[in-house]
mmCIF file of C-alpha atoms in Angstrom:
data_model
loop_
_atom_site.group_PDB
_atom_site.id
_atom_site.type_symbol
_atom_site.label_atom_id
_atom_site.label_comp_id
_atom_site.label_asym_id
_atom_site.label_seq_id
_atom_site.Cartn_x
_atom_site.Cartn_y
_atom_site.Cartn_z
ATOM 1 C CA GLY A 19 26.049 21.046 10.051
ATOM 2 C CA ALA A 20 23.162 23.246 11.277
ATOM 3 C CA VAL A 21 22.425 21.460 14.532
ATOM 4 C CA VAL A 22 20.185 23.004 17.149
ATOM 5 C CA SER A 23 19.961 21.567 20.641
ATOM 6 C CA GLN A 24 17.486 22.142 23.436
ATOM 7 C CA HIS A 25 17.898 21.530 27.117
ATOM 8 C CA PRO A 26 16.245 19.980 28.964
ATOM 9 C CA SER A 27 14.427 17.527 26.726
ATOM 10 C CA ARG A 28 11.834 16.886 29.418
ATOM 11 C CA VAL A 29 10.980 18.749 32.583
ATOM 12 C CA ILE A 30 8.330 18.341 35.236
ATOM 13 C CA CYS A 31 7.724 21.206 37.597
ATOM 14 C CA LYS A 32 5.216 22.192 40.223
ATOM 15 C CA SER A 33 2.601 24.804 39.642
ATOM 16 C CA GLY A 34 3.868 28.272 40.522
ATOM 17 C CA THR A 35 7.532 27.601 39.816
ATOM 18 C CA SER A 36 9.604 28.862 36.889
ATOM 19 C CA VAL A 37 11.324 26.784 34.260
ATOM 20 C CA LYS A 38 14.114 27.790 31.895
ATOM 21 C CA ILE A 39 14.573 26.135 28.509
ATOM 22 C CA GLU A 40 17.753 26.639 26.501
ATOM 23 C CA CYS A 41 18.091 26.642 22.742
ATOM 24 C CA ARG A 42 21.580 26.463 21.268
ATOM 25 C CA SER A 43 22.869 26.553 17.720
ATOM 26 C CA LEU A 44 25.845 24.217 17.930
ATOM 27 C CA ASP A 45 27.743 24.838 14.714
ATOM 28 C CA PHE A 46 26.515 28.168 13.424
ATOM 29 C CA GLN A 47 25.660 31.631 14.580
ATOM 30 C CA ALA A 48 22.031 32.617 14.799
ATOM 31 C CA THR A 49 21.020 36.235 15.104
ATOM 32 C CA THR A 50 17.396 35.160 15.028
ATOM 33 C CA MET A 51 15.729 32.289 16.820
ATOM 34 C CA PHE A 52 12.066 31.423 17.153
ATOM 35 C CA TRP A 53 10.073 29.816 19.933
ATOM 36 C CA TYR A 54 7.024 27.676 19.215
ATOM 37 C CA ARG A 55 4.650 25.659 21.322
ATOM 38 C CA GLN A 56 2.804 22.583 20.216
ATOM 39 C CA PHE A 57 -0.114 20.918 21.956
ATOM 40 C CA PRO A 58 -0.695 17.172 21.431
ATOM 41 C CA LYS A 59 -1.704 16.295 17.877
ATOM 42 C CA GLN A 60 -1.751 19.954 16.911
ATOM 43 C CA SER A 61 0.411 22.178 14.796
ATOM 44 C CA LEU A 62 3.180 24.532 15.899
ATOM 45 C CA MET A 63 2.167 27.982 17.042
ATOM 46 C CA LEU A 64 4.778 30.727 16.933
ATOM 47 C CA MET A 65 5.173 32.369 20.325
ATOM 48 C CA ALA A 66 7.951 34.872 19.732
ATOM 49 C CA THR A 67 10.932 35.890 17.662
ATOM 50 C CA SER A 68 14.159 36.104 19.621
ATOM 51 C CA ASN A 69 16.761 38.576 18.364
ATOM 52 C CA GLU A 70 20.329 38.614 19.644
ATOM 53 C CA GLY A 71 21.021 41.773 21.587
ATOM 54 C CA SER A 72 17.495 43.140 21.491
ATOM 55 C CA LYS A 73 14.060 42.497 22.906
ATOM 56 C CA ALA A 74 12.027 39.596 21.672
ATOM 57 C CA THR A 75 8.975 40.179 19.517
ATOM 58 C CA TYR A 76 5.922 38.366 20.810
ATOM 59 C CA GLU A 77 2.976 37.128 18.815
ATOM 60 C CA GLN A 78 -0.480 38.367 19.619
ATOM 61 C CA GLY A 79 -1.912 36.702 22.687
ATOM 62 C CA VAL A 80 1.440 35.596 24.118
ATOM 63 C CA GLU A 81 2.186 37.149 27.508
ATOM 64 C CA LYS A 82 5.706 38.548 27.439
ATOM 65 C CA ASP A 83 5.875 38.759 31.233
ATOM 66 C CA LYS A 84 5.043 35.092 31.509
ATOM 67 C CA PHE A 85 7.303 33.805 28.756
ATOM 68 C CA LEU A 86 10.615 35.585 29.221
ATOM 69 C CA ILE A 87 13.030 35.335 26.327
ATOM 70 C CA ASN A 88 16.701 36.198 26.451
ATOM 71 C CA HIS A 89 19.046 35.985 23.465
ATOM 72 C CA ALA A 90 22.336 36.976 25.012
ATOM 73 C CA SER A 91 24.675 35.478 22.444
ATOM 74 C CA LEU A 92 24.682 34.416 18.808
ATOM 75 C CA THR A 93 24.300 30.777 19.788
ATOM 76 C CA LEU A 94 21.949 30.805 22.767
ATOM 77 C CA SER A 95 18.365 31.814 23.403
ATOM 78 C CA THR A 96 16.481 30.971 26.580
ATOM 79 C CA LEU A 97 12.772 30.778 27.281
ATOM 80 C CA THR A 98 11.678 31.039 30.898
ATOM 81 C CA VAL A 99 8.135 30.053 31.736
ATOM 82 C CA THR A 100 7.378 32.003 34.903
ATOM 83 C CA SER A 101 4.821 30.970 37.498
ATOM 84 C CA ALA A 102 3.952 27.914 35.468
ATOM 85 C CA HIS A 103 0.451 26.469 35.538
ATOM 86 C CA PRO A 104 -0.855 23.144 34.257
ATOM 87 C CA GLU A 105 -2.209 24.828 31.126
ATOM 88 C CA ASP A 106 1.398 25.740 30.232
ATOM 89 C CA SER A 107 2.156 22.050 29.819
ATOM 90 C CA SER A 108 3.166 21.664 26.215
ATOM 91 C CA PHE A 109 5.946 20.811 23.790
ATOM 92 C CA TYR A 110 8.200 23.832 23.292
ATOM 93 C CA ILE A 111 10.328 23.912 20.146
ATOM 94 C CA CYS A 112 12.913 26.441 19.097
ATOM 95 C CA SER A 113 14.401 27.104 15.698
ATOM 96 C CA ALA A 114 17.335 29.135 14.469
ATOM 97 C CA ILE A 115 18.311 30.850 11.261
ATOM 98 C CA ARG A 116 21.927 31.090 10.171
ATOM 99 C CA THR A 117 23.117 34.663 10.445
ATOM 100 C CA GLY A 118 23.200 36.212 7.003
ATOM 101 C CA LEU A 119 21.811 33.148 5.248
ATOM 102 C CA GLY A 120 18.071 33.747 5.840
ATOM 103 C CA GLU A 121 15.101 31.537 4.996
ATOM 104 C CA GLU A 122 15.704 28.024 6.280
ATOM 105 C CA GLN A 123 14.958 27.435 9.947
ATOM 106 C CA TYR A 124 16.749 24.646 11.798
ATOM 107 C CA PHE A 125 14.676 23.148 14.560
ATOM 108 C CA GLY A 126 15.662 21.856 17.943
ATOM 109 C CA PRO A 127 14.375 18.504 19.228
ATOM 110 C CA GLY A 128 11.865 20.140 21.554
ATOM 111 C CA THR A 129 11.279 20.267 25.299
ATOM 112 C CA ARG A 130 8.330 18.527 26.885
ATOM 113 C CA LEU A 131 7.107 20.606 29.842
ATOM 114 C CA THR A 132 4.685 19.101 32.325
ATOM 115 C CA VAL A 133 3.352 21.283 35.120
ATOM 116 C CA THR A 134 1.768 19.416 38.008
ATOM 117 C CA SER B 21 -5.098 31.932 13.226
ATOM 118 C CA GLN B 22 -3.172 29.352 11.286
ATOM 119 C CA GLN B 23 -2.370 30.208 7.732
ATOM 120 C CA GLY B 24 -2.399 26.732 6.267
ATOM 121 C CA GLU B 25 -4.990 24.059 6.113
ATOM 122 C CA GLU B 26 -3.759 20.639 5.172
ATOM 123 C CA ASP B 27 -5.617 17.770 3.764
ATOM 124 C CA PRO B 28 -6.023 15.002 4.401
ATOM 125 C CA GLN B 29 -5.631 15.174 8.179
ATOM 126 C CA ALA B 30 -4.588 11.538 8.171
ATOM 127 C CA LEU B 31 -3.435 9.206 5.433
ATOM 128 C CA SER B 32 -2.713 5.499 5.596
ATOM 129 C CA ILE B 33 -1.059 3.725 2.685
ATOM 130 C CA GLN B 34 0.905 0.596 1.899
ATOM 131 C CA GLU B 35 4.657 0.630 1.450
ATOM 132 C CA GLY B 36 5.573 1.316 -2.146
ATOM 133 C CA GLU B 37 2.530 3.487 -2.827
ATOM 134 C CA ASN B 38 2.690 7.225 -3.375
ATOM 135 C CA ALA B 39 1.436 9.697 -0.780
ATOM 136 C CA THR B 40 0.042 13.103 -1.666
ATOM 137 C CA MET B 41 -0.617 15.837 0.849
ATOM 138 C CA ASN B 42 -2.148 19.207 0.096
ATOM 139 C CA CYS B 43 -1.780 22.571 1.748
ATOM 140 C CA SER B 44 -3.850 25.690 1.211
ATOM 141 C CA TYR B 45 -3.061 29.143 2.515
ATOM 142 C CA LYS B 46 -4.763 32.492 2.626
ATOM 143 C CA THR B 47 -2.407 35.375 1.920
ATOM 144 C CA SER B 48 0.557 36.293 -0.240
ATOM 145 C CA ILE B 49 3.756 34.387 0.511
ATOM 146 C CA ASN B 50 7.498 34.635 -0.088
ATOM 147 C CA ASN B 51 8.008 30.917 0.145
ATOM 148 C CA LEU B 52 6.395 27.723 1.349
ATOM 149 C CA GLN B 53 8.237 24.994 3.193
ATOM 150 C CA TRP B 54 7.466 21.405 4.064
ATOM 151 C CA TYR B 55 8.600 19.774 7.275
ATOM 152 C CA ARG B 56 8.411 16.291 8.750
ATOM 153 C CA GLN B 57 7.948 15.539 12.430
ATOM 154 C CA ASN B 58 8.285 12.141 14.000
ATOM 155 C CA SER B 59 6.158 11.627 17.097
ATOM 156 C CA GLY B 60 7.363 13.778 19.995
ATOM 157 C CA ARG B 61 10.402 14.999 18.121
ATOM 158 C CA GLY B 62 11.619 18.158 16.445
ATOM 159 C CA LEU B 63 11.036 19.112 12.844
ATOM 160 C CA VAL B 64 13.096 18.135 9.852
ATOM 161 C CA HIS B 65 13.162 20.514 6.913
ATOM 162 C CA LEU B 66 12.251 18.755 3.671
ATOM 163 C CA ILE B 67 12.002 21.327 0.938
ATOM 164 C CA LEU B 68 11.492 25.046 0.297
ATOM 165 C CA ILE B 69 9.722 26.399 -2.752
ATOM 166 C CA ARG B 70 9.714 30.090 -3.549
ATOM 167 C CA SER B 71 6.689 32.028 -4.725
ATOM 168 C CA ASN B 72 8.096 32.293 -8.255
ATOM 169 C CA GLU B 73 8.667 28.553 -8.528
ATOM 170 C CA ARG B 74 6.060 26.023 -9.586
ATOM 171 C CA GLU B 75 7.688 22.687 -8.911
ATOM 172 C CA LYS B 76 10.650 21.320 -7.043
ATOM 173 C CA HIS B 77 12.114 17.872 -6.544
ATOM 174 C CA SER B 78 14.311 16.373 -3.875
ATOM 175 C CA GLY B 79 14.910 12.645 -3.997
ATOM 176 C CA ARG B 80 11.513 10.949 -3.642
ATOM 177 C CA LEU B 81 9.825 14.257 -2.853
ATOM 178 C CA ARG B 82 8.016 16.438 -5.334
ATOM 179 C CA VAL B 83 6.481 19.743 -4.317
ATOM 180 C CA THR B 84 4.231 21.914 -6.419
ATOM 181 C CA LEU B 85 3.054 25.437 -5.770
ATOM 182 C CA ASP B 86 0.097 27.187 -7.370
ATOM 183 C CA THR B 87 0.033 30.778 -6.161
ATOM 184 C CA SER B 88 -3.156 31.535 -8.093
ATOM 185 C CA LYS B 89 -4.975 28.896 -6.058
ATOM 186 C CA LYS B 90 -2.877 29.519 -2.950
ATOM 187 C CA SER B 91 -2.106 25.849 -2.646
ATOM 188 C CA SER B 92 0.794 23.431 -2.576
ATOM 189 C CA SER B 93 1.151 19.697 -2.690
ATOM 190 C CA LEU B 94 3.786 17.311 -1.418
ATOM 191 C CA LEU B 95 4.167 13.986 -3.181
ATOM 192 C CA ILE B 96 6.226 11.209 -1.650
ATOM 193 C CA THR B 97 6.865 8.482 -4.179
ATOM 194 C CA ALA B 98 7.547 4.820 -3.413
ATOM 195 C CA SER B 99 6.793 5.335 0.258
ATOM 196 C CA ARG B 100 8.588 3.437 2.999
ATOM 197 C CA ALA B 101 7.581 2.557 6.546
ATOM 198 C CA ALA B 102 10.215 5.063 7.710
ATOM 199 C CA ASP B 103 8.189 7.837 6.052
ATOM 200 C CA THR B 104 5.565 7.433 8.774
ATOM 201 C CA ALA B 105 5.378 10.848 10.438
ATOM 202 C CA SER B 106 3.422 14.085 10.529
ATOM 203 C CA TYR B 107 4.002 16.458 7.656
ATOM 204 C CA PHE B 108 3.502 20.199 7.934
ATOM 205 C CA CYS B 109 3.522 22.972 5.418
ATOM 206 C CA ALA B 110 4.693 26.361 6.599
ATOM 207 C CA THR B 111 4.453 29.687 4.857
ATOM 208 C CA ALA B 112 6.708 32.711 5.040
ATOM 209 C CA LEU B 113 4.304 35.547 4.433
ATOM 210 C CA THR B 114 5.119 38.513 2.234
ATOM 211 C CA GLY B 115 6.412 41.241 4.523
ATOM 212 C CA GLY B 116 6.649 38.810 7.419
ATOM 213 C CA GLY B 117 10.403 38.372 7.333
ATOM 214 C CA ASN B 118 11.449 34.834 8.171
ATOM 215 C CA LYS B 119 8.487 34.086 10.420
ATOM 216 C CA LEU B 120 6.733 30.859 9.545
ATOM 217 C CA THR B 121 3.063 30.057 9.925
ATOM 218 C CA PHE B 122 2.396 26.351 10.099
ATOM 219 C CA GLY B 123 -0.467 24.391 8.632
ATOM 220 C CA THR B 124 -2.559 21.884 10.512
ATOM 221 C CA GLY B 125 -0.492 18.903 9.406
ATOM 222 C CA THR B 126 -1.096 15.502 7.827
ATOM 223 C CA GLN B 127 -0.405 12.323 9.766
ATOM 224 C CA LEU B 128 0.987 9.775 7.350
ATOM 225 C CA LYS B 129 1.156 6.103 8.198
ATOM 226 C CA VAL B 130 2.942 3.760 5.829
ATOM 227 C CA GLU B 131 2.215 0.132 6.527
ATOM 228 C CA LEU B 132 4.337 -2.843 5.554
#
């Protein structure tokens, strides 16, 4: 149990376009999900906390108008990178916490975004 | 800024040897977690140790936590080639809810 999927696994887009990444908890409900980005050979940096039914909470330095997060159901959060630029190329990883069972985060397999 | 600093940054050992990775952090925590990441993949949760715990075991893994020194260690015993991966510590800060702050990571290579 506790499987989290991400779609797509890889995406290449042109500069100036928008890209949507989905994060799904497949066998549990997740009131809270998190979005991270990871540059090559670096650690994960938390971008935002996604809360079902309410606005996401963004970390300092993360532009909320550029990285749109929607958590419309207990099993789905989406991250839309708007007007993407090459510097947005990164590995985006989501995680989810089981509703009511706190602490452990279950991570998705990640999405590799390349902006040309 | 990142909460955790890990050392060493890279570690190369022979199969069968033990691997020890260390993590230091700066502020008060609720718990500390260790994760493994294979190249270009997602993270796998290994073990969680709470701030009131000092040691925890899971299979070939042993984690210690010293809150007075703000440090933790992960020991992998009898390592296998399949243990080759990056290992990250992550801290849940006091008052930070379930948010995790990740350390810089240790790249472990286990050679046959």
